[in-house]
Amino acid sequence: MGVPAAAVPSWFQRHRRTLFICSFLVAPVVLYLVYVISPYIQAFQISLTDWRGVSGTPNFIGLDNYRRLFDDSVFWKAVTHNAALLVLLPVVTIVIALFFAFLLNVGGAKGTSGIAGSGFYRVVFFFPQVLAVAVVAVLFQQVFRPDGSGMLNGPLMALGVKPIGFLSDPGIAFWSVLGVMVWQAVGFYVVLFSAGLASIPNDMFEAAQIDGAGRISLFFRITLPLLWDTVQVAWVYLGVLALDVFAIVWVMTDQHGGPDFSTTVMAAEIYRNAFQYFRFGYASALGVIMFFFTVGFAILSLRLSRRERIEY
């Protein structure tokens, strides 16, 4: 039996809102499936082949590419560097950004207002964000030059100190990369945390001061708990940045991740294997591993840092 004609308009009226919303969601969902989900599926398919990316028919080799990863010393170096960045970059950046944000918004003479010129300092801190990553990498190549024209080694050599191989010494190069990444990222999170602090009622800081709270107590008992959701988001973003770092390493360092692979990361090895060695199957396997690392980190971070929301 067919649906009565009178029931169709009635059904349409009841679900009009749902149909209206769905009509706007169709196009973005289709685009997301085509340009996001589909490449992920294709990457996994390619990782099961020996495709070289140029010509020839890909041969199915199963999990051979994943087995090769366990015997690849360069891959493990890249994983180690990403893991170190995963811990150090969020911790260092968030600590520095929280310190400056608290100073600019609460650290004034009275303890409830920012220092003089805080608006100007926010602009200065944020300035590295307007520079492209490649520009930052080239800039710090000059800063770290190992001769007298280097911004750091020049004054050292003028004082008779032996120049430091910031990018040529395997023991220092990684820390130089970390320093540049913190320098570029910290300004954004200063502004982000400042926006969060601006939403906290000033009365809360004043009441705490009346009760005898010092600046350290203000930070740990009021500022940090009320900014926890923002800190949580910053941690996830910085963790994803630590796993996905590529341009800084590829442009700034010797041998695109050197010397002796002392600064290489997974993204650099994906690019190297795909576009220098033409091992697209192996590069796709690296990409799949990196994808699961990133998703796993995001889920784990959100779960471990979950806490009861504080209303004010």
mmCIF file of C-alpha atoms in Angstrom:
data_model
loop_
_atom_site.group_PDB
_atom_site.id
_atom_site.type_symbol
_atom_site.label_atom_id
_atom_site.label_comp_id
_atom_site.label_asym_id
_atom_site.label_seq_id
_atom_site.Cartn_x
_atom_site.Cartn_y
_atom_site.Cartn_z
ATOM 1 C CA MET A 1 0.000 0.000 0.000
ATOM 2 C CA GLY A 2 1.276 3.454 -0.811
ATOM 3 C CA VAL A 3 1.536 6.340 1.616
ATOM 4 C CA PRO A 4 -1.658 8.456 1.621
ATOM 5 C CA ALA A 5 -1.212 11.735 -0.182
ATOM 6 C CA ALA A 6 -2.423 13.668 2.837
ATOM 7 C CA ALA A 7 0.308 12.091 5.006
ATOM 8 C CA VAL A 8 3.151 13.450 2.868
ATOM 9 C CA PRO A 9 2.653 17.158 3.695
ATOM 10 C CA SER A 10 2.140 16.251 7.360
ATOM 11 C CA TRP A 11 5.396 14.250 7.446
ATOM 12 C CA PHE A 12 7.193 17.080 5.659
ATOM 13 C CA GLN A 13 5.953 19.633 8.165
ATOM 14 C CA ARG A 14 7.150 17.531 11.118
ATOM 15 C CA HIS A 15 10.636 17.021 9.652
ATOM 16 C CA ARG A 16 11.043 20.359 7.900
ATOM 17 C CA ARG A 17 13.747 21.562 10.291
ATOM 18 C CA THR A 18 15.732 18.327 9.945
ATOM 19 C CA LEU A 19 15.510 18.398 6.158
ATOM 20 C CA PHE A 20 16.583 22.045 6.120
ATOM 21 C CA ILE A 21 19.692 21.279 8.213
ATOM 22 C CA CYS A 22 20.552 18.187 6.163
ATOM 23 C CA SER A 23 20.335 20.145 2.918
ATOM 24 C CA PHE A 24 23.164 22.380 4.144
ATOM 25 C CA LEU A 25 25.232 19.459 5.437
ATOM 26 C CA VAL A 26 25.222 17.389 2.252
ATOM 27 C CA ALA A 27 27.813 19.459 0.354
ATOM 28 C CA PRO A 28 30.378 19.800 3.224
ATOM 29 C CA VAL A 29 30.050 16.112 4.151
ATOM 30 C CA VAL A 30 30.609 15.059 0.529
ATOM 31 C CA LEU A 31 33.629 17.381 0.240
ATOM 32 C CA TYR A 32 35.030 16.027 3.531
ATOM 33 C CA LEU A 33 34.633 12.433 2.361
ATOM 34 C CA VAL A 34 36.260 13.165 -1.013
ATOM 35 C CA TYR A 35 39.154 15.378 0.105
ATOM 36 C CA VAL A 36 39.872 14.096 3.649
ATOM 37 C CA ILE A 37 38.614 10.571 4.256
ATOM 38 C CA SER A 38 39.327 9.322 0.737
ATOM 39 C CA PRO A 39 43.051 10.306 0.794
ATOM 40 C CA TYR A 40 43.444 8.533 4.156
ATOM 41 C CA ILE A 41 41.964 5.349 2.691
ATOM 42 C CA GLN A 42 44.133 5.643 -0.427
ATOM 43 C CA ALA A 43 47.257 6.185 1.699
ATOM 44 C CA PHE A 44 46.541 2.976 3.586
ATOM 45 C CA GLN A 45 46.002 1.110 0.298
ATOM 46 C CA ILE A 46 49.274 2.438 -1.154
ATOM 47 C CA SER A 47 51.134 1.470 2.039
ATOM 48 C CA LEU A 48 50.355 -2.171 1.232
ATOM 49 C CA THR A 49 52.127 -1.945 -2.137
ATOM 50 C CA ASP A 50 55.627 -1.324 -3.518
ATOM 51 C CA TRP A 51 54.459 1.546 -5.729
ATOM 52 C CA ARG A 52 57.249 3.942 -6.718
ATOM 53 C CA GLY A 53 54.871 6.770 -7.583
ATOM 54 C CA VAL A 54 56.132 7.355 -11.120
ATOM 55 C CA SER A 55 55.210 4.455 -13.332
ATOM 56 C CA GLY A 56 54.419 0.798 -13.234
ATOM 57 C CA THR A 57 51.633 -1.182 -11.623
ATOM 58 C CA PRO A 58 51.715 -1.296 -7.817
ATOM 59 C CA ASN A 59 52.366 -4.793 -6.496
ATOM 60 C CA PHE A 60 50.540 -5.855 -3.360
ATOM 61 C CA ILE A 61 53.118 -6.762 -0.679
ATOM 62 C CA GLY A 62 50.913 -6.820 2.395
ATOM 63 C CA LEU A 63 52.500 -5.552 5.604
ATOM 64 C CA ASP A 64 56.101 -5.710 4.331
ATOM 65 C CA ASN A 65 56.482 -1.921 4.472
ATOM 66 C CA TYR A 66 55.409 -1.922 8.118
ATOM 67 C CA ARG A 67 57.861 -4.709 8.931
ATOM 68 C CA ARG A 68 60.680 -2.709 7.339
ATOM 69 C CA LEU A 69 59.919 0.192 9.681
ATOM 70 C CA PHE A 70 61.041 -1.835 12.693
ATOM 71 C CA ASP A 71 64.488 -2.338 11.127
ATOM 72 C CA ASP A 72 64.885 1.262 9.915
ATOM 73 C CA SER A 73 67.227 3.108 12.276
ATOM 74 C CA VAL A 74 66.429 6.467 10.663
ATOM 75 C CA PHE A 75 62.722 5.902 11.299
ATOM 76 C CA TRP A 76 63.398 5.265 14.984
ATOM 77 C CA LYS A 77 65.505 8.421 15.174
ATOM 78 C CA ALA A 78 62.606 10.360 13.683
ATOM 79 C CA VAL A 79 60.169 8.793 16.166
ATOM 80 C CA THR A 80 62.507 9.660 19.042
ATOM 81 C CA HIS A 81 62.744 13.291 17.936
ATOM 82 C CA ASN A 82 58.962 13.580 17.480
ATOM 83 C CA ALA A 83 58.423 12.030 20.908
ATOM 84 C CA ALA A 84 60.855 14.498 22.491
ATOM 85 C CA LEU A 85 59.111 17.406 20.764
ATOM 86 C CA LEU A 86 55.766 15.981 21.832
ATOM 87 C CA VAL A 87 56.786 16.390 25.472
ATOM 88 C CA LEU A 88 59.062 19.429 25.392
ATOM 89 C CA LEU A 89 57.302 21.735 22.926
ATOM 90 C CA PRO A 90 53.912 21.872 24.719
ATOM 91 C CA VAL A 91 55.473 22.069 28.188
ATOM 92 C CA VAL A 92 57.994 24.818 27.407
ATOM 93 C CA THR A 93 55.630 26.837 25.212
ATOM 94 C CA ILE A 94 52.688 26.705 27.612
ATOM 95 C CA VAL A 95 54.819 27.555 30.658
ATOM 96 C CA ILE A 96 56.386 30.577 28.942
ATOM 97 C CA ALA A 97 53.067 31.707 27.432
ATOM 98 C CA LEU A 98 51.233 31.406 30.757
ATOM 99 C CA PHE A 99 53.970 33.396 32.496
ATOM 100 C CA PHE A 100 53.829 36.258 29.991
ATOM 101 C CA ALA A 101 50.019 36.222 29.760
ATOM 102 C CA PHE A 102 49.726 36.384 33.549
ATOM 103 C CA LEU A 103 52.304 39.178 33.658
ATOM 104 C CA LEU A 104 50.526 41.170 30.948
ATOM 105 C CA ASN A 105 47.055 40.797 32.458
ATOM 106 C CA VAL A 106 47.415 40.318 36.223
ATOM 107 C CA GLY A 107 51.011 41.097 37.053
ATOM 108 C CA GLY A 108 50.779 44.858 37.407
ATOM 109 C CA ALA A 109 51.725 46.878 40.454
ATOM 110 C CA LYS A 110 48.353 46.215 42.100
ATOM 111 C CA GLY A 111 48.320 42.573 41.116
ATOM 112 C CA THR A 112 44.928 42.792 39.379
ATOM 113 C CA SER A 113 45.864 44.616 36.173
ATOM 114 C CA GLY A 114 48.440 44.179 33.453
ATOM 115 C CA ILE A 115 51.783 45.916 33.308
ATOM 116 C CA ALA A 116 52.099 49.238 31.507
ATOM 117 C CA GLY A 117 52.215 48.843 27.719
ATOM 118 C CA SER A 118 50.709 45.352 27.791
ATOM 119 C CA GLY A 119 48.900 45.957 24.475
ATOM 120 C CA PHE A 120 52.178 46.760 22.741
ATOM 121 C CA TYR A 121 53.847 43.667 24.208
ATOM 122 C CA ARG A 122 51.044 41.449 22.926
ATOM 123 C CA VAL A 123 51.706 42.710 19.404
ATOM 124 C CA VAL A 124 55.448 42.076 19.810
ATOM 125 C CA PHE A 125 54.883 38.550 21.111
ATOM 126 C CA PHE A 126 52.428 37.770 18.331
ATOM 127 C CA PHE A 127 54.668 39.076 15.543
ATOM 128 C CA PRO A 128 56.395 35.710 14.778
ATOM 129 C CA GLN A 129 52.968 34.302 13.899
ATOM 130 C CA VAL A 130 52.675 36.569 10.846
ATOM 131 C CA LEU A 131 55.898 35.162 9.393
ATOM 132 C CA ALA A 132 55.725 32.106 7.152
ATOM 133 C CA VAL A 133 57.441 29.018 8.545
ATOM 134 C CA ALA A 134 59.920 28.975 5.658
ATOM 135 C CA VAL A 135 60.802 32.627 6.345
ATOM 136 C CA VAL A 136 61.440 31.803 10.014
ATOM 137 C CA ALA A 137 63.662 28.886 8.994
ATOM 138 C CA VAL A 138 65.748 31.019 6.624
ATOM 139 C CA LEU A 139 65.958 33.789 9.232
ATOM 140 C CA PHE A 140 67.351 31.446 11.881
ATOM 141 C CA GLN A 141 69.762 29.923 9.404
ATOM 142 C CA GLN A 142 71.417 33.316 9.431
ATOM 143 C CA VAL A 143 71.094 33.694 13.200
ATOM 144 C CA PHE A 144 72.832 30.329 13.727
ATOM 145 C CA ARG A 145 75.567 30.793 11.114
ATOM 146 C CA PRO A 146 78.835 29.284 12.415
ATOM 147 C CA ASP A 147 81.001 32.219 11.288
ATOM 148 C CA GLY A 148 81.453 35.852 12.223
ATOM 149 C CA SER A 149 78.346 36.953 10.313
ATOM 150 C CA GLY A 150 76.067 34.886 12.544
ATOM 151 C CA MET A 151 73.939 36.899 14.959
ATOM 152 C CA LEU A 152 74.952 34.646 17.860
ATOM 153 C CA ASN A 153 78.410 33.480 16.875
ATOM 154 C CA GLY A 154 79.541 36.927 15.692
ATOM 155 C CA PRO A 155 79.582 38.458 19.219
ATOM 156 C CA LEU A 156 81.041 35.251 20.644
ATOM 157 C CA MET A 157 83.923 35.284 18.169
ATOM 158 C CA ALA A 158 84.499 38.983 18.874
ATOM 159 C CA LEU A 159 84.990 37.994 22.521
ATOM 160 C CA GLY A 160 87.419 35.269 21.549
ATOM 161 C CA VAL A 161 84.970 32.413 22.130
ATOM 162 C CA LYS A 162 85.015 29.478 19.749
ATOM 163 C CA PRO A 163 81.914 29.522 17.482
ATOM 164 C CA ILE A 164 79.106 27.117 18.351
ATOM 165 C CA GLY A 165 77.712 24.793 15.689
ATOM 166 C CA PHE A 166 74.051 25.385 16.429
ATOM 167 C CA LEU A 167 73.005 23.515 13.288
ATOM 168 C CA SER A 168 76.168 21.545 12.520
ATOM 169 C CA ASP A 169 76.753 19.874 15.901
ATOM 170 C CA PRO A 170 74.546 16.742 16.253
ATOM 171 C CA GLY A 171 74.335 17.310 19.997
ATOM 172 C CA ILE A 172 73.031 20.875 19.685
ATOM 173 C CA ALA A 173 71.054 20.941 16.435
ATOM 174 C CA PHE A 174 67.884 19.383 17.888
ATOM 175 C CA TRP A 175 67.781 21.916 20.720
ATOM 176 C CA SER A 176 68.221 24.731 18.222
ATOM 177 C CA VAL A 177 65.199 23.485 16.280
ATOM 178 C CA LEU A 178 63.185 23.232 19.502
ATOM 179 C CA GLY A 179 64.151 26.792 20.449
ATOM 180 C CA VAL A 180 62.984 28.150 17.091
ATOM 181 C CA MET A 181 59.675 26.303 17.341
ATOM 182 C CA VAL A 182 59.053 27.690 20.835
ATOM 183 C CA TRP A 183 60.008 31.201 19.685
ATOM 184 C CA GLN A 184 57.492 31.061 16.857
ATOM 185 C CA ALA A 185 54.646 29.418 18.808
ATOM 186 C CA VAL A 186 54.743 31.172 22.163
ATOM 187 C CA GLY A 187 53.292 34.504 20.969
ATOM 188 C CA PHE A 188 50.063 32.950 19.733
ATOM 189 C CA TYR A 189 49.449 31.268 23.074
ATOM 190 C CA VAL A 190 50.268 34.453 24.978
ATOM 191 C CA VAL A 191 47.400 36.107 23.090
ATOM 192 C CA LEU A 192 45.169 33.031 23.548
ATOM 193 C CA PHE A 193 45.738 32.890 27.303
ATOM 194 C CA SER A 194 45.373 36.667 27.550
ATOM 195 C CA ALA A 195 41.928 36.386 25.987
ATOM 196 C CA GLY A 196 41.033 33.732 28.537
ATOM 197 C CA LEU A 197 42.309 35.865 31.400
ATOM 198 C CA ALA A 198 40.327 38.857 30.147
ATOM 199 C CA SER A 199 37.119 36.842 30.579
ATOM 200 C CA ILE A 200 37.825 36.152 34.270
ATOM 201 C CA PRO A 201 36.067 38.726 36.491
ATOM 202 C CA ASN A 202 38.566 41.069 38.095
ATOM 203 C CA ASP A 203 36.620 40.795 41.365
ATOM 204 C CA MET A 204 37.942 37.268 41.826
ATOM 205 C CA PHE A 205 41.550 38.475 41.835
ATOM 206 C CA GLU A 206 40.719 41.372 44.146
ATOM 207 C CA ALA A 207 38.878 39.100 46.597
ATOM 208 C CA ALA A 208 41.803 36.687 46.653
ATOM 209 C CA GLN A 209 44.227 39.518 47.340
ATOM 210 C CA ILE A 210 42.072 40.769 50.197
ATOM 211 C CA ASP A 211 42.301 37.250 51.655
ATOM 212 C CA GLY A 212 46.095 37.562 51.502
ATOM 213 C CA ALA A 213 46.866 35.613 48.330
ATOM 214 C CA GLY A 214 50.174 36.461 46.682
ATOM 215 C CA ARG A 215 50.893 36.389 42.981
ATOM 216 C CA ILE A 216 51.926 32.738 43.034
ATOM 217 C CA SER A 217 48.701 31.803 44.838
ATOM 218 C CA LEU A 218 46.711 33.916 42.367
ATOM 219 C CA PHE A 219 48.215 31.978 39.508
ATOM 220 C CA PHE A 220 47.811 28.436 40.857
ATOM 221 C CA ARG A 221 44.483 28.888 42.667
ATOM 222 C CA ILE A 222 42.607 31.164 40.264
ATOM 223 C CA THR A 223 44.334 31.683 36.932
ATOM 224 C CA LEU A 224 45.338 28.116 36.090
ATOM 225 C CA PRO A 225 42.067 26.405 37.175
ATOM 226 C CA LEU A 226 39.935 28.910 35.266
ATOM 227 C CA LEU A 227 42.165 28.661 32.178
ATOM 228 C CA TRP A 228 42.353 24.873 32.247
ATOM 229 C CA ASP A 229 40.105 24.340 29.196
ATOM 230 C CA THR A 230 42.240 26.759 27.182
ATOM 231 C CA VAL A 231 45.445 25.073 28.360
ATOM 232 C CA GLN A 232 43.996 21.710 27.361
ATOM 233 C CA VAL A 233 43.282 22.922 23.830
ATOM 234 C CA ALA A 234 46.746 24.517 23.592
ATOM 235 C CA TRP A 235 48.345 21.233 24.662
ATOM 236 C CA VAL A 236 46.576 19.288 21.908
ATOM 237 C CA TYR A 237 47.413 21.883 19.231
ATOM 238 C CA LEU A 238 51.069 21.980 20.243
ATOM 239 C CA GLY A 239 51.234 18.195 20.360
ATOM 240 C CA VAL A 240 49.872 17.961 16.818
ATOM 241 C CA LEU A 241 52.419 20.606 15.760
ATOM 242 C CA ALA A 242 55.211 18.557 17.352
ATOM 243 C CA LEU A 243 54.141 15.465 15.403
ATOM 244 C CA ASP A 244 53.536 17.317 12.145
ATOM 245 C CA VAL A 245 56.630 19.540 12.111
ATOM 246 C CA PHE A 246 58.273 19.586 8.690
ATOM 247 C CA ALA A 247 59.140 22.970 7.187
ATOM 248 C CA ILE A 248 61.391 24.175 10.024
ATOM 249 C CA VAL A 249 63.435 20.968 9.922
ATOM 250 C CA TRP A 250 63.548 20.660 6.145
ATOM 251 C CA VAL A 251 64.520 24.268 5.392
ATOM 252 C CA MET A 252 66.677 25.199 8.361
ATOM 253 C CA THR A 253 68.799 22.138 9.124
ATOM 254 C CA ASP A 254 71.784 20.683 7.286
ATOM 255 C CA GLN A 255 70.950 17.785 4.957
ATOM 256 C CA HIS A 256 67.221 18.329 5.626
ATOM 257 C CA GLY A 257 67.215 16.704 9.052
ATOM 258 C CA GLY A 258 70.918 16.466 9.744
ATOM 259 C CA PRO A 259 73.634 16.411 10.625
ATOM 260 C CA ASP A 260 73.588 12.608 10.760
ATOM 261 C CA PHE A 261 69.766 12.633 11.032
ATOM 262 C CA SER A 262 70.055 14.316 14.441
ATOM 263 C CA THR A 263 67.040 16.556 13.745
ATOM 264 C CA THR A 264 64.965 14.449 11.369
ATOM 265 C CA VAL A 265 61.272 13.860 12.075
ATOM 266 C CA MET A 266 58.617 11.567 10.644
ATOM 267 C CA ALA A 267 57.223 14.176 8.246
ATOM 268 C CA ALA A 268 60.702 14.767 6.818
ATOM 269 C CA GLU A 269 61.214 11.039 6.308
ATOM 270 C CA ILE A 270 57.844 10.758 4.552
ATOM 271 C CA TYR A 271 58.890 13.492 2.128
ATOM 272 C CA ARG A 272 62.378 12.044 1.666
ATOM 273 C CA ASN A 273 61.149 8.539 0.906
ATOM 274 C CA ALA A 274 58.388 9.741 -1.419
ATOM 275 C CA PHE A 275 60.083 12.468 -3.457
ATOM 276 C CA GLN A 276 63.797 11.636 -3.208
ATOM 277 C CA TYR A 277 63.831 7.827 -3.057
ATOM 278 C CA PHE A 278 60.490 7.376 -4.908
ATOM 279 C CA ARG A 279 59.295 4.795 -2.410
ATOM 280 C CA PHE A 280 55.690 5.923 -2.197
ATOM 281 C CA GLY A 281 54.487 2.676 -0.649
ATOM 282 C CA TYR A 282 56.993 2.942 2.180
ATOM 283 C CA ALA A 283 56.301 6.677 2.598
ATOM 284 C CA SER A 284 52.576 5.931 2.844
ATOM 285 C CA ALA A 285 53.279 3.391 5.584
ATOM 286 C CA LEU A 286 55.140 6.120 7.472
ATOM 287 C CA GLY A 287 52.175 8.432 6.947
ATOM 288 C CA VAL A 288 49.731 5.860 8.312
ATOM 289 C CA ILE A 289 51.869 5.384 11.438
ATOM 290 C CA MET A 290 52.071 9.141 11.881
ATOM 291 C CA PHE A 291 48.291 9.444 11.506
ATOM 292 C CA PHE A 292 47.658 6.942 14.304
ATOM 293 C CA PHE A 293 50.273 8.637 16.501
ATOM 294 C CA THR A 294 48.515 11.986 16.042
ATOM 295 C CA VAL A 295 44.987 10.690 16.651
ATOM 296 C CA GLY A 296 46.148 8.614 19.614
ATOM 297 C CA PHE A 297 47.892 11.587 21.180
ATOM 298 C CA ALA A 298 44.841 13.836 20.781
ATOM 299 C CA ILE A 299 42.470 11.275 22.333
ATOM 300 C CA LEU A 300 44.865 10.424 25.179
ATOM 301 C CA SER A 301 45.542 14.091 25.979
ATOM 302 C CA LEU A 302 41.862 15.019 26.079
ATOM 303 C CA ARG A 303 41.061 12.073 28.335
ATOM 304 C CA LEU A 304 43.952 12.509 30.748
ATOM 305 C CA SER A 305 43.469 16.266 31.095
ATOM 306 C CA ARG A 306 39.693 16.067 31.532
ATOM 307 C CA ARG A 307 38.442 17.644 34.732
ATOM 308 C CA GLU A 308 35.287 19.192 36.088
ATOM 309 C CA ARG A 309 34.480 22.496 34.440
ATOM 310 C CA ILE A 310 34.597 25.525 36.756
ATOM 311 C CA GLU A 311 31.767 28.023 36.261
ATOM 312 C CA TYR A 312 32.221 31.703 37.100
#
